[in-house]
Tab-separated table of C-alpha atoms and ligand atoms in Angstrom:
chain	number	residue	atom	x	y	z
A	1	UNK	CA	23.622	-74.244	-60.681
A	2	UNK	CA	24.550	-72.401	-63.818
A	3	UNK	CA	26.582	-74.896	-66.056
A	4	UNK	CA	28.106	-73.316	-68.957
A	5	UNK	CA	29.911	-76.331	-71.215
A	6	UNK	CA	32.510	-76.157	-73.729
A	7	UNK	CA	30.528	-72.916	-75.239
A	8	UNK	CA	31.858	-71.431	-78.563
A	9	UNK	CA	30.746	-68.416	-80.376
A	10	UNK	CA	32.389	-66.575	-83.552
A	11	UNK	CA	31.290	-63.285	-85.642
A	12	UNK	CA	32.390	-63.855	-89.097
A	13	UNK	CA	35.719	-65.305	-88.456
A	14	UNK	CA	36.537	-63.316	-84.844
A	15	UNK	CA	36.530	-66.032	-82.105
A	16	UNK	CA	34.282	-64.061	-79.021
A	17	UNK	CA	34.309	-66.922	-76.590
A	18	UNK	CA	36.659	-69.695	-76.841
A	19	UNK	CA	35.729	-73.217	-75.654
A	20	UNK	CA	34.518	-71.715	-72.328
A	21	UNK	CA	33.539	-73.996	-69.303
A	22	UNK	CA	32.111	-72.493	-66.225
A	23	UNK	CA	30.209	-73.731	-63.024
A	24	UNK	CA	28.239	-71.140	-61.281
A	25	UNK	CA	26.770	-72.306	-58.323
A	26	UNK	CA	23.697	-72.151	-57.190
A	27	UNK	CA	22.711	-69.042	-54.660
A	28	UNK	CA	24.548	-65.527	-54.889
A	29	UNK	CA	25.799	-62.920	-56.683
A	30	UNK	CA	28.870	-63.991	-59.196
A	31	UNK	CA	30.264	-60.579	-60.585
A	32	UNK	CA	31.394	-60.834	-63.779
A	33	UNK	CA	34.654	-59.144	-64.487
A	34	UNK	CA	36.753	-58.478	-67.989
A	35	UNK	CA	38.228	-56.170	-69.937
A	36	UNK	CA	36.209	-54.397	-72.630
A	37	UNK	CA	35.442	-56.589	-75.519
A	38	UNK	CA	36.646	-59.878	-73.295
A	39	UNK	CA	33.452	-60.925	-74.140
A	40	UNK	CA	31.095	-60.594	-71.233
A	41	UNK	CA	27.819	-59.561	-72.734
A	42	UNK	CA	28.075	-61.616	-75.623
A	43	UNK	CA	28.327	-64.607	-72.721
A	44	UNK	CA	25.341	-63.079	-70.974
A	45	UNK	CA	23.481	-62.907	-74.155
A	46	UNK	CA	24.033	-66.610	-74.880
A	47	UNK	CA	22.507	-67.804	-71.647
A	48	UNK	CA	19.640	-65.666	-72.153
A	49	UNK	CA	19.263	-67.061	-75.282
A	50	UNK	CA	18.818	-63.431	-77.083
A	51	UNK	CA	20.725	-65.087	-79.794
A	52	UNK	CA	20.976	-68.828	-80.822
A	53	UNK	CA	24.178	-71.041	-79.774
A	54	UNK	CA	26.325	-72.271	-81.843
A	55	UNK	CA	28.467	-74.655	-79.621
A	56	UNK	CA	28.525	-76.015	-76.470
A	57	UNK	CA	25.410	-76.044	-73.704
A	58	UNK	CA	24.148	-73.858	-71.050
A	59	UNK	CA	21.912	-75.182	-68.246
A	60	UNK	CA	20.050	-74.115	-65.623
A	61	UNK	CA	19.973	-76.812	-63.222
A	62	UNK	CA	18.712	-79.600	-65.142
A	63	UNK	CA	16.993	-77.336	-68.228
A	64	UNK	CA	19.402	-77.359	-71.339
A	65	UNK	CA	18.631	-73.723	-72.882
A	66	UNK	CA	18.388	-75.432	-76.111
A	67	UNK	CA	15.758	-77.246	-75.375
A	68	UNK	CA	13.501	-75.177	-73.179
A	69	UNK	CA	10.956	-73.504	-74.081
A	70	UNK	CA	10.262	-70.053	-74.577
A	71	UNK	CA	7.427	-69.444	-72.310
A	72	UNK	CA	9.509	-71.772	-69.434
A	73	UNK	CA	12.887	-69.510	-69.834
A	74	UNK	CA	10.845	-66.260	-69.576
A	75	UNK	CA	10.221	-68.034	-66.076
A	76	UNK	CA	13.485	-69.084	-65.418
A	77	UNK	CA	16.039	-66.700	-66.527
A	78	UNK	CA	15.647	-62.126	-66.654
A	79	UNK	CA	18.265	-60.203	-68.315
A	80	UNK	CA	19.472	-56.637	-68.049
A	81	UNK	CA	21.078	-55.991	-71.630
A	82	UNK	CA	23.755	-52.899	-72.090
A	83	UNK	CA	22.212	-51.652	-74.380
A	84	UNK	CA	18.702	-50.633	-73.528
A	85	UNK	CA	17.299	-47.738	-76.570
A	86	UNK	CA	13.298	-47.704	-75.161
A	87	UNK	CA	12.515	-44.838	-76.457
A	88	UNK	CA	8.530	-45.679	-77.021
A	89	UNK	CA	6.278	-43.767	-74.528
A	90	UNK	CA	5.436	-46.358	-71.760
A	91	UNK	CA	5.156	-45.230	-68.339
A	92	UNK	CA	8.132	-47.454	-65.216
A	93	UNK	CA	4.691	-48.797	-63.636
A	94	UNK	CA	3.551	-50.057	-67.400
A	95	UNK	CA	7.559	-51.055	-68.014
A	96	UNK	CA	6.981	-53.451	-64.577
A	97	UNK	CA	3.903	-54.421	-65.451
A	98	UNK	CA	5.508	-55.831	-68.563
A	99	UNK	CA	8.333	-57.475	-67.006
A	100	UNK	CA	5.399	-59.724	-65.435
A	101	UNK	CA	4.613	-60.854	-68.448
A	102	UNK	CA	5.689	-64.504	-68.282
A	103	UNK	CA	3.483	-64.520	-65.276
A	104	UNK	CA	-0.142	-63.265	-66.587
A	105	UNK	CA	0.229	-63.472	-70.487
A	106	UNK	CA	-1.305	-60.242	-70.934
A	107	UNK	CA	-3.979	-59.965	-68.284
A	108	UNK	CA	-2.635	-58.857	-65.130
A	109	UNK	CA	-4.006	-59.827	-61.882
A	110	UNK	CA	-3.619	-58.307	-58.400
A	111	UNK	CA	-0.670	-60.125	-57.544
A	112	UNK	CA	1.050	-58.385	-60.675
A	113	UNK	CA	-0.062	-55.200	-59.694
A	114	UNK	CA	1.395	-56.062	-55.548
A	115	UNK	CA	4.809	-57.120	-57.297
A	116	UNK	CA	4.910	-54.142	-59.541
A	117	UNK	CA	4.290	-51.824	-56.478
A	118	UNK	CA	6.705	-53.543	-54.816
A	119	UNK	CA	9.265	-53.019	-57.073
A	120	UNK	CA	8.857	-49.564	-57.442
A	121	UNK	CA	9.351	-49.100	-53.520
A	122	UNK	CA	12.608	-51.769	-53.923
A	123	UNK	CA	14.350	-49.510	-56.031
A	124	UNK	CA	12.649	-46.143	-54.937
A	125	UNK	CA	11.027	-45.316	-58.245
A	126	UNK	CA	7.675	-44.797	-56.771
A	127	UNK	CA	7.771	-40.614	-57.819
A	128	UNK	CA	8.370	-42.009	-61.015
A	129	UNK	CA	5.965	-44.705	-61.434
A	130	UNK	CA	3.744	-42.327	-63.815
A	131	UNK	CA	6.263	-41.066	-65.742
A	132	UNK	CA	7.418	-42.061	-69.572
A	133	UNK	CA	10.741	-43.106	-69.520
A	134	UNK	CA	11.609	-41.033	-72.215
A	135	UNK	CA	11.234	-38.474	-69.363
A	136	UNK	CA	13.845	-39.779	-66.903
A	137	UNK	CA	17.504	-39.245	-66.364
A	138	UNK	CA	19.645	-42.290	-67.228
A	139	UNK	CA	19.913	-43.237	-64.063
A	140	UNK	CA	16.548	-43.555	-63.220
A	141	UNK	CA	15.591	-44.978	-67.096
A	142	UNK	CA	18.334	-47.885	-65.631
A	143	UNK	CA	16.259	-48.555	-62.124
A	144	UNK	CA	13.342	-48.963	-64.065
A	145	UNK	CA	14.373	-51.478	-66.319
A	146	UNK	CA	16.296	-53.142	-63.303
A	147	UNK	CA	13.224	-53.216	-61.768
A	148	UNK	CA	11.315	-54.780	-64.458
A	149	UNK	CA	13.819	-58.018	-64.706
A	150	UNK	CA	13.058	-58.106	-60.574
A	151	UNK	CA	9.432	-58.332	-61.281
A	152	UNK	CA	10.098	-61.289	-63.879
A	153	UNK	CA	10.626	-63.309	-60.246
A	154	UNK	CA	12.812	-66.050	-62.118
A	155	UNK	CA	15.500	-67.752	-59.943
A	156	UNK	CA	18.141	-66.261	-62.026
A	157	UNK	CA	18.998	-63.227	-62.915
A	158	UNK	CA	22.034	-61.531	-65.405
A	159	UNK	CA	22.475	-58.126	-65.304
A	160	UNK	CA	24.946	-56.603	-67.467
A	161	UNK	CA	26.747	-53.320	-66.101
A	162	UNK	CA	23.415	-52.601	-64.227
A	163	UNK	CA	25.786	-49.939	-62.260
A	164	UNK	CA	25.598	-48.062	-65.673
A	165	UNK	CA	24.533	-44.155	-64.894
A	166	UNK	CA	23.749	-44.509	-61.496
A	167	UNK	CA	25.399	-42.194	-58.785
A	168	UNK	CA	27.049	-43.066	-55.874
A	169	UNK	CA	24.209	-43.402	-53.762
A	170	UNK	CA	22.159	-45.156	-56.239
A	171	UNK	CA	25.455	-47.414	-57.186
A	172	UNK	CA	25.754	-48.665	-53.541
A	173	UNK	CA	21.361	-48.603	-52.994
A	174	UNK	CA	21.301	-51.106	-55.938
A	175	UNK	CA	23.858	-53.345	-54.433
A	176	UNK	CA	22.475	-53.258	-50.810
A	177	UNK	CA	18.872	-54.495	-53.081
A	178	UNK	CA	20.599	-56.894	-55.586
A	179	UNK	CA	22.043	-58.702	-52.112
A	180	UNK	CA	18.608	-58.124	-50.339
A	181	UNK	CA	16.651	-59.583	-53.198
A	182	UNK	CA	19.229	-62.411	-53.850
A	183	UNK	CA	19.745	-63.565	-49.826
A	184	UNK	CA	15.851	-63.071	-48.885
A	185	UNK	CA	14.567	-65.248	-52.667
A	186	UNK	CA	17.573	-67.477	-52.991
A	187	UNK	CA	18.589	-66.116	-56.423
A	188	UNK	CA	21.209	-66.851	-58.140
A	189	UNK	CA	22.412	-63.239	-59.395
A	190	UNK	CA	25.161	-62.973	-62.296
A	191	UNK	CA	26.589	-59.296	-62.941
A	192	UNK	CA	28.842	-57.940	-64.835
A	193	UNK	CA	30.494	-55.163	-63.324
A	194	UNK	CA	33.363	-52.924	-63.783
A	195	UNK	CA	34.438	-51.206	-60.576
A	196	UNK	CA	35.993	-54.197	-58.476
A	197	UNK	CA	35.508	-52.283	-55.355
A	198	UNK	CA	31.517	-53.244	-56.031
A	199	UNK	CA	32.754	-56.789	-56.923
A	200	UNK	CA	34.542	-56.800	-54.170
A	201	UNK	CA	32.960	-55.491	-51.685
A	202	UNK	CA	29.145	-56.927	-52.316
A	203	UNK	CA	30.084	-60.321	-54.676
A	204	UNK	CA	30.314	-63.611	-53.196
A	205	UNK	CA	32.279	-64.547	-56.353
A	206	UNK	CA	34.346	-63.230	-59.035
A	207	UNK	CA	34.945	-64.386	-62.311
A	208	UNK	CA	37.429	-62.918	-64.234
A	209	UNK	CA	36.716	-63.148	-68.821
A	210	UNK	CA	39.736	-62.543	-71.145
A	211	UNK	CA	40.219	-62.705	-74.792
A	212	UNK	CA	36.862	-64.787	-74.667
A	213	UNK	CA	37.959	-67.384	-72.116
A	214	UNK	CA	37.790	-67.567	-68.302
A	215	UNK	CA	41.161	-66.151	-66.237
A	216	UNK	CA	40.187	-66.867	-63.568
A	217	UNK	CA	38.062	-67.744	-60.728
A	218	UNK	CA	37.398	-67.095	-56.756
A	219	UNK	CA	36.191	-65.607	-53.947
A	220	UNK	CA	36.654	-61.382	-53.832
A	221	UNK	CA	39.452	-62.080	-51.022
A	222	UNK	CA	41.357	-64.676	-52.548
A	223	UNK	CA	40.762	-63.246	-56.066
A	224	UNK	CA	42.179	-59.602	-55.643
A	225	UNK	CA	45.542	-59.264	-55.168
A	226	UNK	CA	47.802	-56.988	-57.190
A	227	UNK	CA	49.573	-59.435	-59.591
A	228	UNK	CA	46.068	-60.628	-60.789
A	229	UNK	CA	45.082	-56.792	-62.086
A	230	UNK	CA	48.154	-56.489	-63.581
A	231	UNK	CA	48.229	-60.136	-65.397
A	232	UNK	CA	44.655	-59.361	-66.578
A	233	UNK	CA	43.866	-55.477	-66.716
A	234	UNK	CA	47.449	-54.265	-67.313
A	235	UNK	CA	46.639	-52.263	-64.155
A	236	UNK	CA	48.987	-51.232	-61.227
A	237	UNK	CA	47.713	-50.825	-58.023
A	238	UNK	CA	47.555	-51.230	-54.506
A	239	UNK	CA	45.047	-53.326	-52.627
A	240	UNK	CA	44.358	-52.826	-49.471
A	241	UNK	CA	42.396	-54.470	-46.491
A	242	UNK	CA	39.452	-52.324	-45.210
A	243	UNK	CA	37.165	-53.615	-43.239
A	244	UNK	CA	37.473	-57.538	-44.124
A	245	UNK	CA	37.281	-56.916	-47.760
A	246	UNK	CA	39.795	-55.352	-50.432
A	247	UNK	CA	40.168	-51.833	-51.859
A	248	UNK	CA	42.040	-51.510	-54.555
A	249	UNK	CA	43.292	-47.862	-55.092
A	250	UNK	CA	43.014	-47.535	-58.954
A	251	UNK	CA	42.726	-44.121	-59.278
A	252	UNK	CA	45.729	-42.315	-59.263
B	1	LIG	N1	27.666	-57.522	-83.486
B	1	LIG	C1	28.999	-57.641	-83.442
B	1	LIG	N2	29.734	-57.682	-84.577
B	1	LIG	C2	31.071	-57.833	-84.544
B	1	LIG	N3	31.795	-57.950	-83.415
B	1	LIG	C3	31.119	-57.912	-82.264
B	1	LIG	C4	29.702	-57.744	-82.201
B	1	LIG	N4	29.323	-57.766	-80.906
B	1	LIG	C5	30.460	-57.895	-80.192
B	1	LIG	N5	31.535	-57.987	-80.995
B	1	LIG	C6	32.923	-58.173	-80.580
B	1	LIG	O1	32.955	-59.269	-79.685
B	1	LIG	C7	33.899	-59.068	-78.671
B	1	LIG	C8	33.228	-59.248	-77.326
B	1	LIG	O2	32.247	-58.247	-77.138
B	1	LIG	P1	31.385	-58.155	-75.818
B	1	LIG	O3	30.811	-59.487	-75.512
B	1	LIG	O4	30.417	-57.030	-75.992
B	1	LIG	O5	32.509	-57.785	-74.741
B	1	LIG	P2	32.410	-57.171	-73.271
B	1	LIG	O6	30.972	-57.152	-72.885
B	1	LIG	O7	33.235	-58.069	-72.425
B	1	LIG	O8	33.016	-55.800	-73.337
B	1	LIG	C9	34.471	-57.671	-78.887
B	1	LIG	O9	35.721	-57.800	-79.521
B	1	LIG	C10	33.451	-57.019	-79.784
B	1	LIG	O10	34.088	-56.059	-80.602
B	2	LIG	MG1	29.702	-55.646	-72.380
């Protein structure tokens, strides 16, 4: 289990996240869901520890993130950021290779090379293994790096709006993986994600963020309904029932 206690976190004097509790269980993708600046990433960011925090305590199972080290939450916890600017010539098999750092400390060893090539078959980079990523489309540049956390092989896994620049094949590829990889390895997946249709349709949980404190929390098909998207998107729509999960028609 995730346990995110009482957690706290100001810029200057703007309150981000606001005394936030949260249990995420163990096993599953939890899609996180929020209106822009409702403070999602800076969440995810906290309980990767890419910056320090200031109140409250995260912990995976028993490990308190304040206390663990380094070299143990490399092997615990991979993170897709929003912001990814690699520019620096390094080839998606040398980009995997790194990801497995935690795992060889610099001197890879067959098993990092069988995980990286796995990887690239997972999420069908393979023509692409050779290439800088400085020469791929944003789309592929965001399978790549996808791929990397993967070959981290920690039990958790954030990824923040990995749906970022991928079409609609890739978009619904990436799901059918991210539930592959989580089912088959018993990972406990946490994305943030904007189109609810994804949530909704591939999640086993939704949690809704606003104004830096959590709505709101459920299942997809107790979660969607229409008074919910208004109450925290200001958005009107219909939902509808297709094929045991919802739709909601947001787009006209
Ligand atoms: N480095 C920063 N300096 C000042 N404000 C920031 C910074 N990073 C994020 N914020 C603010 O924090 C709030 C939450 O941001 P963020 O966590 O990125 O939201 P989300 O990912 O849900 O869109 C926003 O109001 C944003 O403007
Ligand atoms: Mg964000």
């Amino acid at each position: 289990m995730i346990s995110i206690e009482n957690v706290s976190h100001h810029i200057g004097s703007q309150r981000i996240l606001n005394r936030l509790s949260l249990d995420i269980p163990a096993g599953g993708i939890t899609a996180l869901v929020g209106p822009n600046g409702a403070g999602k990433s800076t969440l995810l960011s906290l309980m990767a520890r890419l910056q320090p925090l200031s109140d409250g305590h995260i912990r995976y199972g028993s490990q308190d993130t304040r206390s663990t080290a380094s070299s143990e939450l490399a092997r615990t916890v991979a993170i897709l950021t929003q912001e990814n600017n690699i520019h620096s010539r390094i080839t998606v098999r040398d980009l995997l290779m790194f990801g497995r750092y935690p795992h060889h400390q610099g001197r890879p060893q067959a098993e990092d090379s069988r995980v990286v090539a796995q990887a690239l078959q997972d999420f069908q980079l393979q023509a692409f293994a050779e290439r800088y990523l400085t020469e791929l489309s944003g789309g592929q540049r965001q399978r790549a790096l996808i791929a990397m956390v993967f070959c981290q092989q920690t039990p958790y896994v954030l990824l923040d709006e990995p749906l970022n620049n991928l079409d609609m094949f890739h978009a619904r590829e990436l799901m059918r993986q991210l539930r592959r990889l989580t089912d088959q390895n018993g990972l406990t997946t946490v994305m943030v994600v904007h189109d609810i249709n994804m949530a909704a349709a591939w999640a086993d949980r939704i949690v809704i963020l606003q104004d830096g404190e959590l709505a709101c929390q459920g299942s997809p098909n107790d979660l969607i309904n229409p008074d919910i998207l208004q109450r925290h998107f200001g958005l009107d729509a219909d939902v509808l029932d297709y094929q045991g999960k919802k739709l909601v028609v947001h787009h006209v």
